[in-house]
Tab-separated table of C-alpha atoms in Angstrom:
chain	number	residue	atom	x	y	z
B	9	UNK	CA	-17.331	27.307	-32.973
B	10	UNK	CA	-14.218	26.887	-31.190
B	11	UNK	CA	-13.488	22.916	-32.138
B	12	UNK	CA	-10.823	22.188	-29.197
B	13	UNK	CA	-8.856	18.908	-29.558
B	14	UNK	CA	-6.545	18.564	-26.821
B	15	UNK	CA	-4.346	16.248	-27.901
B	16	UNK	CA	-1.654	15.288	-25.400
B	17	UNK	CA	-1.962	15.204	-21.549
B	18	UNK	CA	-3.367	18.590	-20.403
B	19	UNK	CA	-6.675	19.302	-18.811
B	20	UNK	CA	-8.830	21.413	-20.945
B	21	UNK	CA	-11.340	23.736	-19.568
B	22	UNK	CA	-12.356	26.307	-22.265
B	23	UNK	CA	-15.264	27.994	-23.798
B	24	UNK	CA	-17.603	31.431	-24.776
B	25	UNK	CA	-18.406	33.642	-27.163
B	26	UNK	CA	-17.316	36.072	-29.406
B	27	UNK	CA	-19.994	38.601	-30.900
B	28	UNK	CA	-19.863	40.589	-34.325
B	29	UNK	CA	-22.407	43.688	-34.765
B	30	UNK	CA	-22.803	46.797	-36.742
B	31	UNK	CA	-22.810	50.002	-35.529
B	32	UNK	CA	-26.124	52.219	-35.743
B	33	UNK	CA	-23.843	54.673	-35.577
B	34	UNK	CA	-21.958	54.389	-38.673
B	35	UNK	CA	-21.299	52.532	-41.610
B	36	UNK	CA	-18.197	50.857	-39.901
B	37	UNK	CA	-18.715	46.874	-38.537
B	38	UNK	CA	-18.144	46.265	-35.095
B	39	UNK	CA	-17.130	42.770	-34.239
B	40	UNK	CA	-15.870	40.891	-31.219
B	41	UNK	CA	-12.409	39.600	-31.999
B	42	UNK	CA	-11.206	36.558	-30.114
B	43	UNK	CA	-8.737	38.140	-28.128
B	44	UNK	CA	-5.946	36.608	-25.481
B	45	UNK	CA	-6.166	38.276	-22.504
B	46	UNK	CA	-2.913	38.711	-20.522
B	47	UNK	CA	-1.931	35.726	-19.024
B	48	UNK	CA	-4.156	35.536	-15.675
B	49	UNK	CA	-2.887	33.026	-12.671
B	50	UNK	CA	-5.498	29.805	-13.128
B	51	UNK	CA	-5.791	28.151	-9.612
B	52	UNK	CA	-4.063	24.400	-9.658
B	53	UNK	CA	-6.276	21.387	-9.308
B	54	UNK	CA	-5.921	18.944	-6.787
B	55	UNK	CA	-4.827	15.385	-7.835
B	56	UNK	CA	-8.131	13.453	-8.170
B	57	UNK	CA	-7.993	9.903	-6.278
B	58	UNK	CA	-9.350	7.415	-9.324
B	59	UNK	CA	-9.031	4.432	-7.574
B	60	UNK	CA	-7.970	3.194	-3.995
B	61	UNK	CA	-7.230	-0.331	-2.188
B	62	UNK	CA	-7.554	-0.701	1.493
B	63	UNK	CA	-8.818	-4.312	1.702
B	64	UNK	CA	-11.598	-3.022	4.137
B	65	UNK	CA	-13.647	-5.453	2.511
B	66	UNK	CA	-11.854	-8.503	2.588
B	67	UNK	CA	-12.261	-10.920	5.045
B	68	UNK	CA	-8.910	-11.712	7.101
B	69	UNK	CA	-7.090	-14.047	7.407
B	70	UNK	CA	-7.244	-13.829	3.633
B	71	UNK	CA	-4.314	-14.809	1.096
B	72	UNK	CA	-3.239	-11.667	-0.951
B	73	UNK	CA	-3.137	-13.411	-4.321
B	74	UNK	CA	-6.606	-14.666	-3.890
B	75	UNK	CA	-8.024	-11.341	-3.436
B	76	UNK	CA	-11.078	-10.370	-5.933
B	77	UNK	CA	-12.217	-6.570	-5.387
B	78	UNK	CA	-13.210	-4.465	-8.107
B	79	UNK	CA	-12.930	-7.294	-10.612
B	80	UNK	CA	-8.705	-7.206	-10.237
B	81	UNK	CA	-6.332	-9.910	-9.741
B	82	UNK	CA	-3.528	-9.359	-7.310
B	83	UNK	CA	-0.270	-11.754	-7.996
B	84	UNK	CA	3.062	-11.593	-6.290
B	85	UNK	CA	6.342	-13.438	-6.853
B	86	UNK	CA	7.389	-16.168	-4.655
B	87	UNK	CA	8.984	-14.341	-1.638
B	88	UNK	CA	6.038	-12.870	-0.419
B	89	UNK	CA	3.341	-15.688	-1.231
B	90	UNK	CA	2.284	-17.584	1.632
B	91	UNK	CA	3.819	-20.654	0.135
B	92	UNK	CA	7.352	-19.073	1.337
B	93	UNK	CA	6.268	-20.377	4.346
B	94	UNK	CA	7.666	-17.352	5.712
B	95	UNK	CA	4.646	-15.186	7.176
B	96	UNK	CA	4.290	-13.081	3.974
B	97	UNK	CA	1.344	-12.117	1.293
B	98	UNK	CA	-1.572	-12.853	4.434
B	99	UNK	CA	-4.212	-9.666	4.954
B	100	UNK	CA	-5.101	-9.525	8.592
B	101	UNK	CA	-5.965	-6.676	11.135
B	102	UNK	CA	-4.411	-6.135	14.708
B	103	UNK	CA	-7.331	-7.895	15.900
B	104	UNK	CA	-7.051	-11.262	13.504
B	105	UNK	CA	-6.269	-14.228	15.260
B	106	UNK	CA	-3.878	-16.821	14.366
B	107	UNK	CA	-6.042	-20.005	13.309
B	108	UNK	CA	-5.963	-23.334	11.651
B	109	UNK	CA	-6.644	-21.873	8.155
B	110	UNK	CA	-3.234	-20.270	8.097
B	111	UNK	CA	-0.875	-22.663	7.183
B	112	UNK	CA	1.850	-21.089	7.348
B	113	UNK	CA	4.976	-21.969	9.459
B	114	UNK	CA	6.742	-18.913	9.545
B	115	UNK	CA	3.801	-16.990	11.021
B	116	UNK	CA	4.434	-19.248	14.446
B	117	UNK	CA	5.978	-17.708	17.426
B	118	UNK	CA	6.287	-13.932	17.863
B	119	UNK	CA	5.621	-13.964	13.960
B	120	UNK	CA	1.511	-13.430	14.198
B	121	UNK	CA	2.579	-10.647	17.177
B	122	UNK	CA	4.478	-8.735	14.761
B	123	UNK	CA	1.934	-9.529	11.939
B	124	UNK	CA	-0.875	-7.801	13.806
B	125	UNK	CA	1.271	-5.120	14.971
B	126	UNK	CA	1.752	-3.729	11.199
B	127	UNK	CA	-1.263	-3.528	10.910
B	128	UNK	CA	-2.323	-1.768	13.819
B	129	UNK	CA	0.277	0.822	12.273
B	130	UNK	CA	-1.466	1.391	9.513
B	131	UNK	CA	-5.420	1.095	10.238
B	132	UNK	CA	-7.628	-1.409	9.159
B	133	UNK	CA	-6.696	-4.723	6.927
B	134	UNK	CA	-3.477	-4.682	5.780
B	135	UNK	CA	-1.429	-6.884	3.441
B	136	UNK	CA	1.920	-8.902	5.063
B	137	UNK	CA	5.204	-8.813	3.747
B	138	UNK	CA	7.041	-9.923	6.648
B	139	UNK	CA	9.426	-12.744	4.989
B	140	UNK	CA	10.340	-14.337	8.804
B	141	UNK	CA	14.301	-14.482	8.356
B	142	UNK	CA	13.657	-18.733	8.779
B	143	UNK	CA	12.220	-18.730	5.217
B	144	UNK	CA	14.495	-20.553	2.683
B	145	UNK	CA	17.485	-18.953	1.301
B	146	UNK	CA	17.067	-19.996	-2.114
B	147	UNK	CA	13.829	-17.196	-2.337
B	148	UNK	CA	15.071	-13.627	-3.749
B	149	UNK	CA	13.881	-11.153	-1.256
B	150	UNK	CA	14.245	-8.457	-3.934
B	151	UNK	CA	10.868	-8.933	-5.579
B	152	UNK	CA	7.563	-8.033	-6.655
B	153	UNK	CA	5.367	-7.624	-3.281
B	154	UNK	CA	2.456	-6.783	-5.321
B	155	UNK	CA	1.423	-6.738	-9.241
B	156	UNK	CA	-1.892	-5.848	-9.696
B	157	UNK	CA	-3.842	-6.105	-13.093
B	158	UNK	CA	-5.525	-3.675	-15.713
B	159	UNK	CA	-6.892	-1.122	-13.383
B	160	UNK	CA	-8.829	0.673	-16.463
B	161	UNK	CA	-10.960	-2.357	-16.221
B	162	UNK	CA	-11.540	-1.675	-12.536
B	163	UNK	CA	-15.165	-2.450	-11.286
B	164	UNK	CA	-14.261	0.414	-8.091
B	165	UNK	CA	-13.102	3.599	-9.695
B	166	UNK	CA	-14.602	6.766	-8.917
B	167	UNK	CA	-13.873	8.054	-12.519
B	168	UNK	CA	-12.632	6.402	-15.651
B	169	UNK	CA	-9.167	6.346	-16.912
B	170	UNK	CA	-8.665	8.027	-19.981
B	171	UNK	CA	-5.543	8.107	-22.576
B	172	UNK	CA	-3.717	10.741	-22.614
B	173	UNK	CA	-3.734	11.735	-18.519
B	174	UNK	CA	-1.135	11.744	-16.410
B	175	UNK	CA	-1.172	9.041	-13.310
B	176	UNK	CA	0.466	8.733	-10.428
B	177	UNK	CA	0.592	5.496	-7.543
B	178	UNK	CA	1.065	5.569	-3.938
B	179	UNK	CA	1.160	3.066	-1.269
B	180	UNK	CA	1.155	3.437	3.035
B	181	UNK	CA	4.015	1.694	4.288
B	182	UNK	CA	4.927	0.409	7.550
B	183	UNK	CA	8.400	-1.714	8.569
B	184	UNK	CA	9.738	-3.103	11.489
B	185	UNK	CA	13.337	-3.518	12.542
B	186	UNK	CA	14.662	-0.862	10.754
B	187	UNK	CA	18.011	-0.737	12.369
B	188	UNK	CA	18.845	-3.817	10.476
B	189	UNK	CA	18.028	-2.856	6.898
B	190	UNK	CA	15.143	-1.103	5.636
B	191	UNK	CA	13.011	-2.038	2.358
B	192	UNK	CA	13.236	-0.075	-0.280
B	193	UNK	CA	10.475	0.174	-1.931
B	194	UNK	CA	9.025	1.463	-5.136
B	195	UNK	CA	5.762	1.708	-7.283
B	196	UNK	CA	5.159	2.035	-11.036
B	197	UNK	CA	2.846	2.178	-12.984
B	198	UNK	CA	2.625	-0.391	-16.095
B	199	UNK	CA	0.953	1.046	-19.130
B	200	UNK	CA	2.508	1.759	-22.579
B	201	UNK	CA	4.975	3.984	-21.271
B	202	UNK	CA	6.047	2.353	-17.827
B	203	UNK	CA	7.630	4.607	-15.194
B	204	UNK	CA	11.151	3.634	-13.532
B	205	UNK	CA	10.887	4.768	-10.083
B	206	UNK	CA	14.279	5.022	-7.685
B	207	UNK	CA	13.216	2.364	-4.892
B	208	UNK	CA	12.913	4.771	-1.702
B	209	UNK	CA	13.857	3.336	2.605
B	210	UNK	CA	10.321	3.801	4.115
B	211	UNK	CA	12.579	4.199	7.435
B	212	UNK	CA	12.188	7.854	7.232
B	213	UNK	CA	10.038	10.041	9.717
B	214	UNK	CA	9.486	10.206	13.051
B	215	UNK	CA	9.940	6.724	14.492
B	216	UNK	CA	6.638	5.055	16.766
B	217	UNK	CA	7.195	3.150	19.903
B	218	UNK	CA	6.462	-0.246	19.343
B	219	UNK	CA	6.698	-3.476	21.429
B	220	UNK	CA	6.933	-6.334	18.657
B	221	UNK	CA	10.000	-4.544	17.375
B	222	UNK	CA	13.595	-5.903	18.384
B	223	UNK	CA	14.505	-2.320	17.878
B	224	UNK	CA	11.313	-1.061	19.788
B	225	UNK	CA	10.353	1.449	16.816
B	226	UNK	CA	8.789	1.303	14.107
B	227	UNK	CA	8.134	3.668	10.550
B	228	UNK	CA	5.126	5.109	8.619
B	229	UNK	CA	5.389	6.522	5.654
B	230	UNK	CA	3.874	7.072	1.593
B	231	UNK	CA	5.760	6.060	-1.045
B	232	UNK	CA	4.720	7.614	-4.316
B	233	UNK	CA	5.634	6.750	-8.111
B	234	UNK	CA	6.994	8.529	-11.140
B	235	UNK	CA	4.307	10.142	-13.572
B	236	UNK	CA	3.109	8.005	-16.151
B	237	UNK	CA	1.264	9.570	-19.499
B	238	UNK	CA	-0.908	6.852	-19.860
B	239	UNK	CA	-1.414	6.058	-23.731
B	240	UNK	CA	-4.515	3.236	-23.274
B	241	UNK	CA	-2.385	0.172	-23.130
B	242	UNK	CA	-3.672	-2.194	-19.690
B	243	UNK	CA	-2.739	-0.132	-16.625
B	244	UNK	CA	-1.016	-2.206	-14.287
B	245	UNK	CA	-0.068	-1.202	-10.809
B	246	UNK	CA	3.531	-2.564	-8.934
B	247	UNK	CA	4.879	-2.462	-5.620
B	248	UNK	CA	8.561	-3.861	-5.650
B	249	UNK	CA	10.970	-4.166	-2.545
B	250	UNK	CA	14.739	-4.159	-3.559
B	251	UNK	CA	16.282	-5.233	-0.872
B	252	UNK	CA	18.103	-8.196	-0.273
B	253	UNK	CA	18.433	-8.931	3.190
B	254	UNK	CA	15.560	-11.091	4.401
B	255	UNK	CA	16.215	-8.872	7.790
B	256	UNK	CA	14.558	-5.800	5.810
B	257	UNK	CA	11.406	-6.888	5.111
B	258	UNK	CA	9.222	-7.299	7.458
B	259	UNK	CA	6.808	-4.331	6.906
B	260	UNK	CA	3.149	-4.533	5.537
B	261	UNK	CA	1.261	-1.937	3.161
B	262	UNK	CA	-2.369	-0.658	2.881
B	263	UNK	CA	-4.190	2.119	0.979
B	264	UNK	CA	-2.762	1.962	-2.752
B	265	UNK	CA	-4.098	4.447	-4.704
B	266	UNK	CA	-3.897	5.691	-8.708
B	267	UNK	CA	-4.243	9.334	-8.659
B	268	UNK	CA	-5.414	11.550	-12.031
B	269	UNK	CA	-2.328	14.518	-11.680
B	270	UNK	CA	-2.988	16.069	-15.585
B	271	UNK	CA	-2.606	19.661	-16.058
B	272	UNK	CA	-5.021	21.894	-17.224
B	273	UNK	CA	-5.625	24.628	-19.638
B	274	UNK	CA	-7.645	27.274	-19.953
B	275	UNK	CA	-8.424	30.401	-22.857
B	276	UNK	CA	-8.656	33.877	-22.417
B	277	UNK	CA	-8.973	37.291	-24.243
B	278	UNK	CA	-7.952	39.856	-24.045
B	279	UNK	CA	-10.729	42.020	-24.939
B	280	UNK	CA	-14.462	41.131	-25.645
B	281	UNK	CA	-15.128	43.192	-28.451
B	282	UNK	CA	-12.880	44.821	-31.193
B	283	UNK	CA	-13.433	45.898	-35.482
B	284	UNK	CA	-13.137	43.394	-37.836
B	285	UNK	CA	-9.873	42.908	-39.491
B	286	UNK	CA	-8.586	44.124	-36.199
B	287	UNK	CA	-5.661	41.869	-35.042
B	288	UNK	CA	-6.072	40.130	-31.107
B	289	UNK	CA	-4.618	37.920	-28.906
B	290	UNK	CA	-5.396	34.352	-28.044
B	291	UNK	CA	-3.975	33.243	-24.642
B	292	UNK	CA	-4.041	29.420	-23.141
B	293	UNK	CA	-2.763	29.005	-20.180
B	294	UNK	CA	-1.534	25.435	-18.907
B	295	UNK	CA	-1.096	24.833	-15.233
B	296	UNK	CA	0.381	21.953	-13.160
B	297	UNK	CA	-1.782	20.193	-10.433
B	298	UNK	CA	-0.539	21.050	-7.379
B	299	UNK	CA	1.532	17.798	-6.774
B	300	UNK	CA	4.186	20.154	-8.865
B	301	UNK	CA	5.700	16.748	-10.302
B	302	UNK	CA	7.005	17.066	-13.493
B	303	UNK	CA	4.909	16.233	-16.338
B	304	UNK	CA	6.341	15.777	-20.201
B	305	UNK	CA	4.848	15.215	-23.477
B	306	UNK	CA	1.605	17.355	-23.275
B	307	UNK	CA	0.253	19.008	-26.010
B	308	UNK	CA	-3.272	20.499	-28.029
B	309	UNK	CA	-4.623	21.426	-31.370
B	310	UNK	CA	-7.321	24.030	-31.074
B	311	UNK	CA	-9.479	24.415	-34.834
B	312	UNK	CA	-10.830	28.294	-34.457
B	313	UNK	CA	-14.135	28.110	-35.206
B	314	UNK	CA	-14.909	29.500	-38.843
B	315	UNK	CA	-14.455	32.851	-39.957
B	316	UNK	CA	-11.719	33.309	-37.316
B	317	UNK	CA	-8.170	32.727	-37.969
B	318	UNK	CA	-4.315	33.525	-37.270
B	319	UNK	CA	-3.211	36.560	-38.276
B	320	UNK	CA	-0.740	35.718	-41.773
B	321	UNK	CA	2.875	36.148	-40.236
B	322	UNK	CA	2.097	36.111	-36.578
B	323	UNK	CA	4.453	34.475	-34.224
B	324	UNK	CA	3.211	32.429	-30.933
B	325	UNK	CA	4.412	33.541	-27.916
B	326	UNK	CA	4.849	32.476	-24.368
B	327	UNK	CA	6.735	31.330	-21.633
B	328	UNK	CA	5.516	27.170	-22.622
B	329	UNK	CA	7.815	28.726	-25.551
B	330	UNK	CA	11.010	28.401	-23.502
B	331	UNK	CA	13.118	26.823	-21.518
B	332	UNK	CA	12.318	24.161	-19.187
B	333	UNK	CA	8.596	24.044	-20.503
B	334	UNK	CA	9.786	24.005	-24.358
B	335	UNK	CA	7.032	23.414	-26.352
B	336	UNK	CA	6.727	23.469	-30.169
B	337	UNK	CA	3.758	25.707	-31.328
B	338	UNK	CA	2.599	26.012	-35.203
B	339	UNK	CA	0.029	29.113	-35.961
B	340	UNK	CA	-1.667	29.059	-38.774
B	341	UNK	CA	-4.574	29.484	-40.579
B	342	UNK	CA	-7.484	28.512	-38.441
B	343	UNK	CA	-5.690	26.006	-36.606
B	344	UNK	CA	-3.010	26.543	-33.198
B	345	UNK	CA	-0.813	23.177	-32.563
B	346	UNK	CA	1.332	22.101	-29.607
B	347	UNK	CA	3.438	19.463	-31.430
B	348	UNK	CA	2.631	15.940	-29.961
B	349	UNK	CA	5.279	15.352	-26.708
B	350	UNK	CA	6.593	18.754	-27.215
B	351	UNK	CA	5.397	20.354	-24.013
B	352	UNK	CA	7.075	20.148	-20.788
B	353	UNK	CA	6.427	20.954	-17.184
B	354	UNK	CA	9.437	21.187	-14.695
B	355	UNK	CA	8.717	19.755	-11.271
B	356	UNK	CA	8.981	22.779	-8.469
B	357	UNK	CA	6.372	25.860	-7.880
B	358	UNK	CA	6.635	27.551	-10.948
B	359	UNK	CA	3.433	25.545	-12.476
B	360	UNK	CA	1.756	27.314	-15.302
B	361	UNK	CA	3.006	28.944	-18.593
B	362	UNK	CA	1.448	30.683	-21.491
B	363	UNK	CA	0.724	30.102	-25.430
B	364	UNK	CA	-0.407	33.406	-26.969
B	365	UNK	CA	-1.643	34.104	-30.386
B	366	UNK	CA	-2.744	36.627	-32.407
B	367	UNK	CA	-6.084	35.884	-34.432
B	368	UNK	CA	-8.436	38.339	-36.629
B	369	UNK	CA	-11.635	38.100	-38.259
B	370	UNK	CA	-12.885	39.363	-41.571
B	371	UNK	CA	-16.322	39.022	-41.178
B	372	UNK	CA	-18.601	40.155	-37.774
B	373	UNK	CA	-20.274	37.502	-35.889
B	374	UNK	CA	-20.100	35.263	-32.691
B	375	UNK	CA	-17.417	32.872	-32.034
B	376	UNK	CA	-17.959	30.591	-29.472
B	377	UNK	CA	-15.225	28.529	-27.784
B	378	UNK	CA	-16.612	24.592	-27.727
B	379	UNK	CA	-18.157	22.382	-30.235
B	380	UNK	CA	-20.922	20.548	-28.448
B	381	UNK	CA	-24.620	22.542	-27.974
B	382	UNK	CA	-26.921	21.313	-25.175
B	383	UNK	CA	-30.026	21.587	-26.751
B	384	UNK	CA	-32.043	22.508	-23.051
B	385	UNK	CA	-30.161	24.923	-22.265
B	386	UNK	CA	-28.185	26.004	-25.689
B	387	UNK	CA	-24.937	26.891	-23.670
B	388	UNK	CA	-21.829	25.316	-25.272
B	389	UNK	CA	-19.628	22.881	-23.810
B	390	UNK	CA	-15.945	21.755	-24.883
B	391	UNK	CA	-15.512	18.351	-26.779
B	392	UNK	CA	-11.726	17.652	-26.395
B	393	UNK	CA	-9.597	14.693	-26.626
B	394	UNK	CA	-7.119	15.120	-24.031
B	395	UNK	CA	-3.326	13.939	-24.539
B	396	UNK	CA	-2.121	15.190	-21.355
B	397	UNK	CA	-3.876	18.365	-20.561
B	398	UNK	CA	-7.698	18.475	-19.295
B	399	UNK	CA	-9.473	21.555	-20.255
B	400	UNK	CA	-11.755	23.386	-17.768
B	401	UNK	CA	-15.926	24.233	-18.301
B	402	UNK	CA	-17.312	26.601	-20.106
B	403	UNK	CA	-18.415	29.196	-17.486
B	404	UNK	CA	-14.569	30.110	-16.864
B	405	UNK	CA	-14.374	31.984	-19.840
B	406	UNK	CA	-17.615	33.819	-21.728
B	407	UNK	CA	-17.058	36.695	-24.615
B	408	UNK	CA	-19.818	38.341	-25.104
B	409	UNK	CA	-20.210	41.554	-27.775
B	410	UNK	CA	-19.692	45.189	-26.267
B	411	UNK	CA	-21.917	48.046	-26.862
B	412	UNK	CA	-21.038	50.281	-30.009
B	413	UNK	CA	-18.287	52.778	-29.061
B	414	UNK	CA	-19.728	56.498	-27.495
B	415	UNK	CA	-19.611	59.112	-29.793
B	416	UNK	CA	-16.669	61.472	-30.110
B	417	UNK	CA	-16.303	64.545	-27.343
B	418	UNK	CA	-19.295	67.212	-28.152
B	419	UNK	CA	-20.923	64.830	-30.367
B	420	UNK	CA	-24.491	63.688	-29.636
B	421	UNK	CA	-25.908	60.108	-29.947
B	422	UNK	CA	-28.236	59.101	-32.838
B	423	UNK	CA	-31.537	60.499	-32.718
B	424	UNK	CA	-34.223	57.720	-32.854
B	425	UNK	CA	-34.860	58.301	-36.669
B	426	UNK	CA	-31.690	57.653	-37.617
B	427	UNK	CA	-30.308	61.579	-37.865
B	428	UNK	CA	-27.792	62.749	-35.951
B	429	UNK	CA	-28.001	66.139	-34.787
B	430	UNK	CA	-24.938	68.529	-35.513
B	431	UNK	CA	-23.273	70.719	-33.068
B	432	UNK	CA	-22.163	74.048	-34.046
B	433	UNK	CA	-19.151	76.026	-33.356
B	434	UNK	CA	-19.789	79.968	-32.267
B	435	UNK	CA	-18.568	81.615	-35.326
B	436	UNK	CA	-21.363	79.384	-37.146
B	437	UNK	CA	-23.655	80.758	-34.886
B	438	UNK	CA	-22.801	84.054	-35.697
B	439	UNK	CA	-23.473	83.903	-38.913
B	440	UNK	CA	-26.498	82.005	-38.819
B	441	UNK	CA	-28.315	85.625	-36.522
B	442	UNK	CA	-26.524	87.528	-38.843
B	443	UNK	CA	-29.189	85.705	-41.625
B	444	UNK	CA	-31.770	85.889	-39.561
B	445	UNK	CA	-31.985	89.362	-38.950
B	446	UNK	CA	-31.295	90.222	-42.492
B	447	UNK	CA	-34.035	88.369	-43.511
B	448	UNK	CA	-36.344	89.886	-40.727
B	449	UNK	CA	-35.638	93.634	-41.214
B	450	UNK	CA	-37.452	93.773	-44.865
B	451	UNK	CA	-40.592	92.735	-42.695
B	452	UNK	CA	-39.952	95.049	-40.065
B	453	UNK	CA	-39.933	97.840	-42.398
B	454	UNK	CA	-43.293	96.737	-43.971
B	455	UNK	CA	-44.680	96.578	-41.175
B	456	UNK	CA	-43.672	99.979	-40.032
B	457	UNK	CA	-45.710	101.097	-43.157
B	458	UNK	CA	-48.503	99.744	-42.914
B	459	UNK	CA	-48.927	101.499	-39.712
């Protein structure tokens, strides 16, 4: 069996066979060698959306930090609570009126207006962080909008978070007023390793007319965060706004979302079948999702199955050998390594490099590539602990044994007894008439006789 442990963020889709057999034609073994087949282009995955926040189901005028959906808690610091008294941390709609509940000063006047106008920008419920420039000065604007707590422990997600992925935030933002001076936002992600994302203006685009600006216009846009290989430490989301000015915050923010970006990997061979003893190559291939951010620190340890190993003195090869992907491979034995954070993939198009190996066997048999057996169907399926890579099914890659090899030119087949017929050349079958009528003409001459 191919045992697979994937050991550092890459997807890992793997899996098939490798068959062994004798030859009825011959005393030599057949086998099928595990072999790598030339590196083949693996399509890139899609990001897959884990989890996503559009406070569709909260009921407005709500208070941001008293918001309870899929078991999370939502804080923020002081400049955009409601308690600022300065319009901020409130989820409304465009269509959410201004009532008694909200007690909140600084949402008076053309406050509300403006309110309901970012979130007519965005769609649906939106959260506030409009910080009404009458708010008092001894509140730091540059702040935490939003923290948000262990999503891994999320009620909501539509798949779990695993250790040893590769995450990635995003938020819709809308502002106001931009001519004054923009917020710069940024998300991270909070878990083990923590990312340090560059706060971005989300005054970029094509402005929108709108009528509760002082400028008239207002901005849409996404703001994303950094990659984070997430190690199982709590996994907390954070939406920050670094500027200063109390002018440059009045925007509002919807639709946060954690996003799975891991790479994957995949096996090939080069050849289904080949003699025992024969050396072959091994190929993974690992390729970016098609975000094409960077991801670092991925790695895998594949255990060949046994009776399959590295060929003594081989050297991996491969472009994740090189510069910028750089990863550290050890061959040996029946085990091939990636050493833990060693592999690297640069941001950009070029998304997928190579590992190759050479492996043999001594023995003929079937190797199959997974270490889990469904006992309905008794296909095999990969059992991998991913550190950064994901590994795809089974059906991608299936070795199955070949036929034995056709006979040589002018030969014939086996005959079903087991003999093999022998051609003969012509000066064989000269002498073989030659024979034949020397042994007949003593009979002819008898017979002659007798007459």
């Amino acid at each position: 069996m191919f045992a697979s442990r994937f050991a550092t963020g890459c997807r890992s889709r793997t899996p098939g066979n490798l068959k062994f057999r004798r030859s009825a034609l011959s005393l030599a073994v057949l086998s099928t060698a595990l072999l790598a087949a030339p590196a083949f282009a693996q399509t890139a995955q899609q990001p897959t959306q884990v989890w996503n926040e559009t406070f569709s189901e909260v009921t407005t005028p709500s208070k941001l930090i008293l918001v309870k959906t899929g078991g999370l808690t939502f804080t923020s610091d002081d400049a955009y609570r409601p308690l600022s008294k300065a319009c901020d941390g409130w989820i409304i709609n465009s269509d959410t009126a201004l009532t008694s509940s909200v007690t909140d000063t600084g949402c008076e006047s053309v406050g509300w207006a403006r309110m309901q106008s970012l979130a007519g920008l965005l769609g649906g419920n939106a959260a506030i962080a409009y910080t009404n420039a009458g708010s008092s000065s001894s509140i730091s604007y540059a702040a935490n909008v939003v923290t948000i707590s262990d999503l891994s422990q999320a009620t909501n997600l539509a798949e779990p978070v695993i250790p040893g992925h590769f995450y990635m935030g995003s938020v819709k933002y809308a502002a106001l007023d931009c001519t004054s001076s923009a917020p710069m936002i940024a998300v991270n992600l909070l878990g083990g390793n923590s990312t340090s994302t560059a706060p971005v203006s989300v005054c970029t685009g094509t402005p929108q007319e709108n009528a509760n600006s002082k400028d008239g216009s207002a901005y849409v846009s996404t703001v994303e965060s950094d990659v984070l290989l997430y190690t199982g430490a709590p996994l907390q989301y954070s939406i920050s706004n670094s500027q200063t000015s109390g002018n440059g915050n009045d925007s509002a923010f919807n639709n946060l979302t954690l996003w799975d970006v891991t790479p994957t990997v995949t096996q090939a061979v080069s050849t289904p079948t080949a003699t025992v003893n024969t050396p072959v190559t091994l190929t993974f291939t690992v390729t970016n999702t098609t975000d094409d951010l960077t991801k670092d620190g991925w790695s895998f340890t594949d255990e060949l199955p046994s009776g399959l190993t590295v060929v003594p003195g081989a050297t991996p090869g491969g472009t994740c050998l090189t510069a910028p992907y750089k990863a550290t491979v050890d061959a040996s034995g029946s085990s091939i390594a990636v050493e833990p954070g060693s592999g690297d993939i640069p941001g950009g198009s070029d998304n997928s490099c190579t590992i190759s190996v050479q492996v043999t066997s001594a023995a003929p048999g079937t190797y199959v590539s997974g270490v889990t057996t469904d006992p309905t169907t008794g296909s095999t399926a990969d059992t991998i602990t991913p550190t950064g890579l994901i590994s795809l099914d089974a059906k991608d890659l299936i070795f199955t044994a070949g036929d034995p090899p056709p006979p040589p030119p002018g030969g014939n087949p086996p005959s079903r007894g087991g003999v093999s017929s022998v051609p003969m050349s012509k000066g064989a079958l000269g002498l073989l008439a030659l024979l034949l009528a020397a042994a007949a003409y003593p009979l002819s001459r008898r017979a002659k006789k007798r007459s």
